[in-house]
Each structure stands twice: as structure tokens, then as C-alpha cells.
PDB file of C-alpha atoms in Angstrom:
ATOM      1  CA  UNK A  16      -0.010  -0.019   0.095  1.00  0.00           C
ATOM      2  CA  UNK A  17       2.902   2.347   0.682  1.00  0.00           C
ATOM      3  CA  UNK A  18       5.148   1.436  -2.226  1.00  0.00           C
ATOM      4  CA  UNK A  19       6.172   4.615  -4.022  1.00  0.00           C
ATOM      5  CA  UNK A  20       4.507   5.602  -7.368  1.00  0.00           C
ATOM      6  CA  UNK A  21       1.944   2.610  -6.970  1.00  0.00           C
ATOM      7  CA  UNK A  22      -1.744   3.543  -6.977  1.00  0.00           C
ATOM      8  CA  UNK A  23      -4.228   0.918  -5.772  1.00  0.00           C
ATOM      9  CA  UNK A  24      -8.050   1.573  -5.607  1.00  0.00           C
ATOM     10  CA  UNK A  25     -10.977  -0.282  -4.498  1.00  0.00           C
ATOM     11  CA  UNK A  26     -14.000  -0.284  -6.594  1.00  0.00           C
ATOM     12  CA  UNK A  27     -17.280   0.358  -4.664  1.00  0.00           C
ATOM     13  CA  UNK A  28     -21.067   0.029  -5.419  1.00  0.00           C
ATOM     14  CA  UNK A  29     -22.532   1.819  -2.432  1.00  0.00           C
ATOM     15  CA  UNK A  30     -20.992  -0.090   0.735  1.00  0.00           C
ATOM     16  CA  UNK A  31     -20.278  -3.194  -1.529  1.00  0.00           C
ATOM     17  CA  UNK A  32     -16.418  -3.763  -2.619  1.00  0.00           C
ATOM     18  CA  UNK A  33     -16.870  -4.958  -6.371  1.00  0.00           C
ATOM     19  CA  UNK A  34     -13.218  -4.807  -7.523  1.00  0.00           C
ATOM     20  CA  UNK A  35      -9.966  -3.108  -7.625  1.00  0.00           C
ATOM     21  CA  UNK A  36      -7.398  -1.403  -9.925  1.00  0.00           C
ATOM     22  CA  UNK A  37      -3.624  -1.091  -9.430  1.00  0.00           C
ATOM     23  CA  UNK A  38      -1.370   1.266 -11.530  1.00  0.00           C
ATOM     24  CA  UNK A  39       2.300   1.580 -11.162  1.00  0.00           C
ATOM     25  CA  UNK A  40       3.503   5.168 -12.396  1.00  0.00           C
ATOM     26  CA  UNK A  41       7.087   5.320 -13.894  1.00  0.00           C
ATOM     27  CA  UNK A  42       7.323   9.008 -12.993  1.00  0.00           C
ATOM     28  CA  UNK A  43      11.041   8.752 -12.373  1.00  0.00           C
ATOM     29  CA  UNK A  44      11.888   7.164 -15.572  1.00  0.00           C
ATOM     30  CA  UNK A  45      12.364   9.115 -18.841  1.00  0.00           C
ATOM     31  CA  UNK A  46       9.371   7.130 -20.390  1.00  0.00           C
ATOM     32  CA  UNK A  47       7.048   8.839 -17.942  1.00  0.00           C
ATOM     33  CA  UNK A  48       4.432   6.204 -18.156  1.00  0.00           C
ATOM     34  CA  UNK A  49       2.128   4.026 -16.375  1.00  0.00           C
ATOM     35  CA  UNK A  50       1.453   0.366 -16.209  1.00  0.00           C
ATOM     36  CA  UNK A  51      -2.021  -1.080 -14.929  1.00  0.00           C
ATOM     37  CA  UNK A  52      -0.838  -4.380 -12.862  1.00  0.00           C
ATOM     38  CA  UNK A  53      -4.132  -5.454 -12.059  1.00  0.00           C
ATOM     39  CA  UNK A  54      -7.982  -4.801 -12.881  1.00  0.00           C
ATOM     40  CA  UNK A  55     -10.243  -7.068 -11.119  1.00  0.00           C
ATOM     41  CA  UNK A  56     -14.048  -6.967 -10.900  1.00  0.00           C
ATOM     42  CA  UNK A  57     -16.029  -9.500  -8.821  1.00  0.00           C
ATOM     43  CA  UNK A  58     -17.714 -12.073 -11.078  1.00  0.00           C
ATOM     44  CA  UNK A  59     -21.306 -11.068 -10.050  1.00  0.00           C
ATOM     45  CA  UNK A  60     -20.563  -7.412 -10.996  1.00  0.00           C
ATOM     46  CA  UNK A  61     -19.012  -8.030 -14.359  1.00  0.00           C
ATOM     47  CA  UNK A  62     -20.487  -6.631 -17.371  1.00  0.00           C
ATOM     48  CA  UNK A  63     -22.015  -3.730 -15.654  1.00  0.00           C
ATOM     49  CA  UNK A  64     -19.784  -0.843 -16.532  1.00  0.00           C
ATOM     50  CA  UNK A  65     -17.425  -1.050 -13.332  1.00  0.00           C
ATOM     51  CA  UNK A  66     -14.366  -2.006 -15.462  1.00  0.00           C
ATOM     52  CA  UNK A  67     -14.835   0.759 -17.918  1.00  0.00           C
ATOM     53  CA  UNK A  68     -15.300   3.211 -15.140  1.00  0.00           C
ATOM     54  CA  UNK A  69     -12.220   2.050 -13.265  1.00  0.00           C
ATOM     55  CA  UNK A  70     -10.097   2.478 -16.512  1.00  0.00           C
ATOM     56  CA  UNK A  71     -11.542   5.959 -17.083  1.00  0.00           C
ATOM     57  CA  UNK A  72     -10.710   7.026 -13.414  1.00  0.00           C
ATOM     58  CA  UNK A  73      -7.146   5.636 -13.540  1.00  0.00           C
ATOM     59  CA  UNK A  74      -6.597   7.507 -16.768  1.00  0.00           C
ATOM     60  CA  UNK A  75      -7.708  10.740 -14.890  1.00  0.00           C
ATOM     61  CA  UNK A  76      -5.148   9.860 -12.109  1.00  0.00           C
ATOM     62  CA  UNK A  77      -2.383   9.278 -14.821  1.00  0.00           C
ATOM     63  CA  UNK A  78      -3.052  12.780 -16.424  1.00  0.00           C
ATOM     64  CA  UNK A  79      -2.811  14.291 -12.903  1.00  0.00           C
ATOM     65  CA  UNK A  80       0.516  12.681 -12.333  1.00  0.00           C
ATOM     66  CA  UNK A  81       1.500  13.959 -15.866  1.00  0.00           C
ATOM     67  CA  UNK A  82       1.946  10.523 -17.485  1.00  0.00           C
ATOM     68  CA  UNK A  83       2.168  10.454 -21.151  1.00  0.00           C
ATOM     69  CA  UNK A  84       0.662   6.890 -21.574  1.00  0.00           C
ATOM     70  CA  UNK A  85      -0.531   3.779 -19.827  1.00  0.00           C
ATOM     71  CA  UNK A  86       0.100   0.186 -20.786  1.00  0.00           C
ATOM     72  CA  UNK A  87      -1.023  -3.057 -19.641  1.00  0.00           C
ATOM     73  CA  UNK A  88      -0.947  -6.863 -20.347  1.00  0.00           C
ATOM     74  CA  UNK A  89      -3.959  -8.952 -21.389  1.00  0.00           C
ATOM     75  CA  UNK A  90      -3.989 -12.610 -22.442  1.00  0.00           C
ATOM     76  CA  UNK A  91      -5.167 -13.031 -26.143  1.00  0.00           C
ATOM     77  CA  UNK A  92      -7.664 -15.614 -25.056  1.00  0.00           C
ATOM     78  CA  UNK A  93      -9.231 -13.255 -22.684  1.00  0.00           C
ATOM     79  CA  UNK A  94     -11.847 -11.601 -25.104  1.00  0.00           C
ATOM     80  CA  UNK A  95     -13.769  -9.993 -22.643  1.00  0.00           C
ATOM     81  CA  UNK A  96     -11.075  -8.003 -21.161  1.00  0.00           C
ATOM     82  CA  UNK A  97      -9.596  -7.176 -24.635  1.00  0.00           C
ATOM     83  CA  UNK A  98     -12.908  -5.805 -25.571  1.00  0.00           C
ATOM     84  CA  UNK A  99     -12.996  -3.642 -22.526  1.00  0.00           C
ATOM     85  CA  UNK A 100      -9.532  -2.149 -23.235  1.00  0.00           C
ATOM     86  CA  UNK A 101     -10.188  -1.672 -26.935  1.00  0.00           C
ATOM     87  CA  UNK A 102     -13.350   0.173 -26.069  1.00  0.00           C
ATOM     88  CA  UNK A 103     -11.668   2.709 -24.007  1.00  0.00           C
ATOM     89  CA  UNK A 104      -8.982   3.309 -26.699  1.00  0.00           C
ATOM     90  CA  UNK A 105      -5.929   0.755 -25.839  1.00  0.00           C
ATOM     91  CA  UNK A 106      -4.230  -0.720 -29.091  1.00  0.00           C
ATOM     92  CA  UNK A 107      -2.310  -3.840 -29.405  1.00  0.00           C
ATOM     93  CA  UNK A 108       1.411  -2.996 -29.146  1.00  0.00           C
ATOM     94  CA  UNK A 109       2.944  -6.534 -29.140  1.00  0.00           C
ATOM     95  CA  UNK A 110       2.051 -10.103 -29.816  1.00  0.00           C
ATOM     96  CA  UNK A 111       3.431 -13.247 -28.243  1.00  0.00           C
ATOM     97  CA  UNK A 112       2.637 -16.489 -29.868  1.00  0.00           C
ATOM     98  CA  UNK A 113       3.026 -20.153 -28.961  1.00  0.00           C
ATOM     99  CA  UNK A 114       2.540 -23.698 -30.145  1.00  0.00           C
ATOM    100  CA  UNK A 115       1.797 -26.746 -28.207  1.00  0.00           C
ATOM    101  CA  UNK A 116       4.012 -29.661 -29.233  1.00  0.00           C
TER     102      UNK A 116
END
């Protein structure tokens, strides 16, 4: 919780904690960027806009900190998360591939 340049927020619906978002801000580096380490929404609250709202709020924090960009990792097979990230403007910057033998 007290780690420098890390921002961890709990998502609430009234008194109910519905998820969290965690971003590391690389303020001390020339890239001056952020990286979303975790976005989690409890299963029963998924598909109700909490993830999108969390992404928008973390972007506000990033702008407040003067960050120039935010990155994240998502598994290619996680189509729901990829759709969320693409809907708020994130673009693919790298592709890893593998083949089971």
C-alpha cells in the first residue's frame, strides 16, 4: 500500500467492494508512463460498467500525475477484457505466440 508510485484503488457500489485497480507510475523514468498491474471486478458485478469506469478513473489519475501513456498486459484468449480495453482506446503493441507440441 505504501510502495512509491503505486496507486491501488478499491471499486465500490455503495458499501459493497466490487473490485480493484492497481497502477504503477514510472514518474522517475524518462518514459514517464504508467502500467496497469491489475484490474479485477468480482464475477457477479462483471458486465455492468465497473471495469470501464475504473479504467477512466485511473486515466484521470495518470493525467494528474503527468503521465504520457498507460500500458497493460492481457492474455490473447481473454476476449472480454480485450474488448473492454479496446473500447476505451487501448491498442495492441505486441503479440506473443506459442505452439503446443
